[in-house]
């Protein structure tokens, strides 16, 4: 035994608190050992003999190991495995609980409830009349079929809910920049811990609660927490930051003090459950269609019920052997009730088949499938409705930087000291004065950072693409970032924003000299300069000729598709600098600047660049041709802004490129396009794009360079910042609509055929060829399995050759009505012929009437099901001749069809007692297959029958060609829509 530890003789049911009698302070050893000891006199190591918690066993073992580390535990409980098993058990219990909820929801269907009641009554009466050996088949068969429908529906709904839950988790997985070990790295918001230092910039979401470490003009929008839209400035007097808020301006760093549920935002979110029951416009329309069809089916079922009841009680309904089922005064009450229940079951089952529950399911399946595949194609859907709306997009307004072009830049041209440098970092001809000023401006007037590893690893540069390009240029100047930052101190910052298109910083040098540095859009900064520095650091007046020379440099760079940034500075007397309290609202002086240099950055990555850059990029992408590069096809934002509302609407459709556009210009363009009837998609990545993203029908934010403000305003996030992914989103959007149309055509064919066959047979003979169990199986095929097969078709190139889908375009087109009519007429004709002439056609005249009817009805049921299997192939391509195109690549479709056929064989050959069927000979199987096979050439030839075309609006499709991806390939532009 370990020293000082006495093994207990028994394990009492309660724990005791042992007090320290020596000091009388009542302290207990549970603080040291972590064991709950409740009553006096008990050993702290005492544990229950049974059902001790894993945590208590672990604590006891740790304590014993400390006292006697040499002892090894052998043949003892593996606590890790036990904990893993407990986690698995908890997961199973949680999943089971959720599935029970979905099962309960599936049971709420009124028609299924009626069928369950009918099954119970049928079971009771069947056992009472025919005995338990034979009487339970009908009732049990209906009950099992209903249970199978409920189970499949519940499991399907559960799987979709898991997919949506996964996508919601992805939406919340924000990447945050933290400083660890002196370097800036990106981590998931879920991986932030207390003590992390988080870098914040304009457009970011504050990821956790914390306190400000340092910041410059840091302004926070706390409306999400306080409900007030007032922007709050953060400084050393008001340093507390709350998670969930947005950075409205400036930049800074914060120390994390609380994460997760310990934050104010976390507590708020924990009390709010996200609503995943969003209904898309297409779902609303389909619910209306399903309701209408359901009403028609209910009316037909009611008519059938009345006819069958009337026939039954008037003695016109016969048994399989030809005897009359009901004779007044002779038939027992029990038999009468049993016969009535059978009639009611048939009517209710007709309702089950007629009500297209599969339509909403098909939409859910295709949306979930599309969202999952779009995720693989680097597009995260934030709002379900965006999936289908993208299929209707007629215009895409794309930001250039980071969308049409890769968001990576490097300085390739530079003009410093009034001369062009041979190479961008050629400093041989520059005086120390000019070199120090340019490096001071690069290092201090930047929100990025440079990390130089001590082990000689490559230098790491972080920040926006522009900041990284400028800092890399400084590194080429042999800039030591940390050393350059230490030479002067920042006293005030004017952060960059899209309105002024420049950023400034005031620094104090040698405790007396004030330098105000500005950088920004070259032509804007140049206009603020009254002087310029030569290579020797001597200031000269900015004459008109010299200004024109600098403008020419800018134009030359812009025509080469370079983004131009100018650097300027001025000195300021220390007396003009306000004190620290008044400095918060200080506007940095931007007059009387001296131009230091201009750089042109090659973009390897409706734009804020100037018109020449915009034109050059547009020509390179193929958006413009040489003949189009003039107004109004290409226009500046300020020109468009000056137009009246009517003029903007008039030219909106003609504009292909808008250069030097402000956020308000983008918003005005979107509004004008929407007024003209366009369905507008807008891409963007900056905070300035948020209004246009919100106003557009579909907002597409960039996932890598996009700010959190832009992402929150968007409907879809493009995770790889690639326009090619935008085109893929359009394909998936059109695929959603196309897949729904395929399923509608398939389901309506089944509905029409099943209803007509049963109604005609019921009215004419009083019996139906398809009984309740068989119709429930057909219902399962066309609802769940049919939706699974057709709603998960991947998009094809053919979709991009059609015009966008109009918002008010009918769900069932003339072509679909033609296809549906041909298939329904074929199936109804064949099956009704078999119903009335089946005995002769199938050579069953020599058999008994009962057996002949069973064979005939089994053959009708089998043929009907196989016709639906073959019709699934026809429904894949409603508009194309080749219905097999791409079928080998759709493994899920082939699997569903195969499972359906296998189950049908099992039902016919082995489950006859439950489905009221008999085994069929191989010849009859071949005939059934042959009848189904005829639907293929019939569908093929039917597509040559002309149908009247509804008047189609001419849609304007601007799915622009994408940029080159990482492999250097360029996705082909979608062809223009037919007029």
Short mmCIF file of C-alpha atoms in Angstrom, two decimals, residues 533-742:
data_model
loop_
_atom_site.label_atom_id
_atom_site.label_comp_id
_atom_site.label_asym_id
_atom_site.label_seq_id
_atom_site.Cartn_x
_atom_site.Cartn_y
_atom_site.Cartn_z
CA UNK A 533 11.07 65.94 -54.40
CA UNK A 534 13.93 65.21 -56.76
CA UNK A 535 16.46 62.39 -56.32
CA UNK A 536 18.57 64.59 -54.04
CA UNK A 537 15.67 65.33 -51.72
CA UNK A 538 15.31 68.94 -52.88
CA UNK A 539 11.73 70.24 -53.03
CA UNK A 540 10.49 71.87 -56.26
CA UNK A 541 7.23 73.58 -57.11
CA UNK A 542 4.66 71.43 -58.93
CA UNK A 543 4.36 73.35 -62.18
CA UNK A 544 1.63 72.50 -64.73
CA UNK A 545 4.22 70.95 -67.04
CA UNK A 546 5.63 68.77 -64.26
CA UNK A 547 2.12 67.78 -63.16
CA UNK A 548 1.31 66.75 -66.75
CA UNK A 549 4.51 64.71 -66.85
CA UNK A 550 3.48 62.81 -63.70
CA UNK A 551 -0.02 62.33 -65.16
CA UNK A 552 1.56 60.84 -68.27
CA UNK A 553 3.50 58.38 -66.10
CA UNK A 554 0.23 57.38 -64.40
CA UNK A 555 -1.58 56.94 -67.74
CA UNK A 556 1.25 54.80 -69.15
CA UNK A 557 1.11 52.52 -66.12
CA UNK A 558 -2.68 52.32 -66.21
CA UNK A 559 -2.68 51.36 -69.88
CA UNK A 560 -0.46 48.41 -68.94
CA UNK A 561 -3.16 47.27 -66.47
CA UNK A 562 -1.11 48.48 -63.50
CA UNK A 563 -2.69 49.82 -60.32
CA UNK A 564 -1.05 53.18 -59.55
CA UNK A 565 -0.31 54.34 -56.00
CA UNK A 566 1.38 57.66 -55.15
CA UNK A 567 3.38 58.60 -52.02
CA UNK A 568 3.53 62.14 -50.68
CA UNK A 569 4.38 63.84 -47.43
CA UNK A 570 4.57 67.20 -45.67
CA UNK A 571 6.12 68.50 -42.48
CA UNK A 572 4.10 70.00 -39.69
CA UNK A 573 4.95 72.20 -36.75
CA UNK A 574 4.52 70.44 -33.41
CA UNK A 575 2.40 73.36 -32.21
CA UNK A 576 -0.27 72.53 -34.81
CA UNK A 577 -0.76 69.03 -33.41
CA UNK A 578 -3.73 68.92 -30.98
CA UNK A 579 -3.36 67.37 -27.56
CA UNK A 580 -4.12 63.70 -27.05
CA UNK A 581 -7.76 64.17 -26.02
CA UNK A 582 -8.61 66.37 -29.03
CA UNK A 583 -6.61 64.24 -31.44
CA UNK A 584 -9.41 61.66 -31.87
CA UNK A 585 -11.35 63.95 -34.20
CA UNK A 586 -8.28 65.53 -35.82
CA UNK A 587 -8.33 65.60 -39.61
CA UNK A 588 -4.82 65.05 -40.91
CA UNK A 589 -3.79 67.93 -43.20
CA UNK A 590 -3.63 66.82 -46.84
CA UNK A 591 -2.76 70.12 -48.47
CA UNK A 592 0.62 71.43 -49.65
CA UNK A 593 1.97 67.92 -50.06
CA UNK A 594 5.28 67.06 -51.68
CA UNK A 595 5.19 64.13 -54.11
CA UNK A 596 7.83 61.49 -53.31
CA UNK A 597 7.06 58.81 -55.88
CA UNK A 598 4.57 56.74 -57.85
CA UNK A 599 4.51 52.95 -58.16
CA UNK A 600 2.67 50.74 -60.64
CA UNK A 601 1.55 47.35 -59.32
CA UNK A 602 0.90 44.50 -61.72
CA UNK A 603 -2.37 42.86 -60.88
CA UNK A 604 -1.84 39.13 -60.91
CA UNK A 605 -4.99 39.15 -59.04
CA UNK A 606 -17.16 47.49 -61.40
CA UNK A 607 -13.68 48.60 -59.94
CA UNK A 608 -12.29 51.53 -58.07
CA UNK A 609 -9.31 51.68 -60.45
CA UNK A 610 -9.09 54.45 -62.98
CA UNK A 611 -10.66 54.19 -66.42
CA UNK A 612 -7.48 53.18 -68.28
CA UNK A 613 -6.80 50.28 -65.92
CA UNK A 614 -10.45 49.22 -66.09
CA UNK A 615 -10.40 49.34 -69.91
CA UNK A 616 -7.15 47.34 -70.13
CA UNK A 617 -8.42 44.61 -67.79
CA UNK A 618 -11.78 44.46 -69.57
CA UNK A 619 -10.09 44.05 -72.96
CA UNK A 620 -7.82 41.33 -71.59
CA UNK A 621 -10.78 39.44 -70.08
CA UNK A 622 -12.85 39.73 -73.24
CA UNK A 623 -15.55 41.84 -71.60
CA UNK A 624 -14.89 44.58 -74.15
CA UNK A 625 -13.75 44.67 -77.74
CA UNK A 626 -11.80 47.56 -79.23
CA UNK A 627 -14.95 48.88 -80.90
CA UNK A 628 -16.83 48.99 -77.58
CA UNK A 629 -14.26 50.86 -75.51
CA UNK A 630 -16.19 54.13 -75.39
CA UNK A 631 -19.14 55.64 -73.53
CA UNK A 632 -21.68 54.50 -72.46
CA UNK A 633 -20.28 50.95 -72.71
CA UNK A 634 -17.37 52.04 -70.53
CA UNK A 635 -18.06 54.84 -68.13
CA UNK A 636 -16.63 56.53 -65.04
CA UNK A 637 -18.52 56.45 -61.78
CA UNK A 638 -18.72 60.22 -61.43
CA UNK A 639 -20.30 60.51 -64.92
CA UNK A 640 -22.91 57.85 -64.13
CA UNK A 641 -23.54 59.48 -60.75
CA UNK A 642 -24.32 62.81 -62.40
CA UNK A 643 -27.12 61.34 -64.52
CA UNK A 644 -30.75 61.63 -63.51
CA UNK A 645 -32.68 58.49 -62.48
CA UNK A 646 -34.27 58.23 -65.93
CA UNK A 647 -30.91 58.64 -67.69
CA UNK A 648 -29.29 56.02 -65.46
CA UNK A 649 -32.04 53.53 -66.28
CA UNK A 650 -31.65 54.29 -69.98
CA UNK A 651 -27.92 53.54 -70.08
CA UNK A 652 -27.72 50.84 -67.37
CA UNK A 653 -28.25 47.97 -69.82
CA UNK A 654 -25.53 49.30 -72.13
CA UNK A 655 -22.79 49.62 -69.50
CA UNK A 656 -20.17 46.88 -69.48
CA UNK A 657 -17.40 48.57 -67.45
CA UNK A 658 -17.56 51.26 -64.78
CA UNK A 659 -14.24 52.66 -63.65
CA UNK A 660 -13.32 54.65 -60.55
CA UNK A 661 -16.66 53.81 -59.01
CA UNK A 662 -17.63 54.62 -55.44
CA UNK A 663 -19.90 52.43 -53.31
CA UNK A 664 -22.83 54.74 -54.08
CA UNK A 665 -22.15 54.36 -57.83
CA UNK A 666 -22.34 50.57 -57.57
CA UNK A 667 -25.57 50.85 -55.59
CA UNK A 668 -27.09 53.22 -58.17
CA UNK A 669 -26.18 50.82 -61.00
CA UNK A 670 -27.77 47.84 -59.22
CA UNK A 671 -30.98 49.79 -58.57
CA UNK A 672 -31.15 50.97 -62.20
CA UNK A 673 -30.66 47.43 -63.52
CA UNK A 674 -33.35 46.04 -61.20
CA UNK A 675 -35.81 48.71 -62.31
CA UNK A 676 -35.20 47.59 -65.90
CA UNK A 677 -36.36 44.10 -64.91
CA UNK A 678 -32.96 42.43 -64.59
CA UNK A 679 -32.21 39.82 -61.95
CA UNK A 680 -28.91 41.20 -60.67
CA UNK A 681 -26.02 39.35 -59.05
CA UNK A 682 -23.24 41.45 -57.54
CA UNK A 683 -19.77 40.33 -56.49
CA UNK A 684 -17.67 42.23 -54.00
CA UNK A 685 -15.12 41.89 -51.23
CA UNK A 686 -14.82 45.20 -49.44
CA UNK A 687 -16.89 46.93 -46.82
CA UNK A 688 -17.73 49.47 -49.50
CA UNK A 689 -19.48 46.73 -51.50
CA UNK A 690 -21.92 45.87 -48.70
CA UNK A 691 -24.76 48.24 -49.82
CA UNK A 692 -24.69 46.88 -53.39
CA UNK A 693 -24.43 43.27 -52.15
CA UNK A 694 -27.46 43.82 -49.93
CA UNK A 695 -29.51 45.56 -52.63
CA UNK A 696 -28.79 42.96 -55.33
CA UNK A 697 -30.98 39.91 -55.89
CA UNK A 698 -27.92 37.76 -55.21
CA UNK A 699 -24.89 39.07 -53.34
CA UNK A 700 -21.63 37.16 -53.90
CA UNK A 701 -18.85 37.97 -51.42
CA UNK A 702 -15.24 36.90 -51.73
CA UNK A 703 -14.15 34.42 -49.08
CA UNK A 704 -10.39 35.09 -48.96
CA UNK A 705 -10.09 38.86 -49.25
CA UNK A 706 -13.70 39.68 -48.37
CA UNK A 707 -14.40 41.52 -45.15
CA UNK A 708 -16.88 40.15 -42.63
CA UNK A 709 -19.18 43.08 -43.37
CA UNK A 710 -19.28 42.09 -47.05
CA UNK A 711 -19.87 38.43 -46.16
CA UNK A 712 -22.70 39.30 -43.77
CA UNK A 713 -24.40 41.30 -46.55
CA UNK A 714 -24.03 38.50 -49.12
CA UNK A 715 -26.12 35.47 -50.04
CA UNK A 716 -23.24 33.30 -51.30
CA UNK A 717 -19.54 33.39 -50.37
CA UNK A 718 -17.04 32.52 -53.13
CA UNK A 719 -14.38 30.73 -51.11
CA UNK A 720 -11.56 30.90 -53.69
CA UNK A 721 -12.22 34.48 -54.92
CA UNK A 722 -12.43 33.16 -58.49
CA UNK A 723 -14.93 34.35 -61.09
CA UNK A 724 -14.93 30.84 -62.55
CA UNK A 725 -16.65 29.79 -59.30
CA UNK A 726 -19.32 32.44 -59.92
CA UNK A 727 -20.07 30.79 -63.27
CA UNK A 728 -20.33 27.44 -61.49
CA UNK A 729 -22.84 28.97 -59.08
CA UNK A 730 -24.93 30.09 -62.08
CA UNK A 731 -24.80 26.52 -63.43
CA UNK A 732 -25.97 25.08 -60.11
CA UNK A 733 -28.71 27.71 -59.85
CA UNK A 734 -30.09 26.70 -63.23
CA UNK A 735 -29.65 23.04 -62.28
CA UNK A 736 -31.92 23.46 -59.24
CA UNK A 737 -34.78 24.67 -61.43
CA UNK A 738 -34.11 22.07 -64.12
CA UNK A 739 -34.08 19.20 -61.60
CA UNK A 740 -37.37 20.32 -60.09
CA UNK A 741 -38.92 20.38 -63.56
CA UNK A 742 -37.67 16.84 -64.22
#
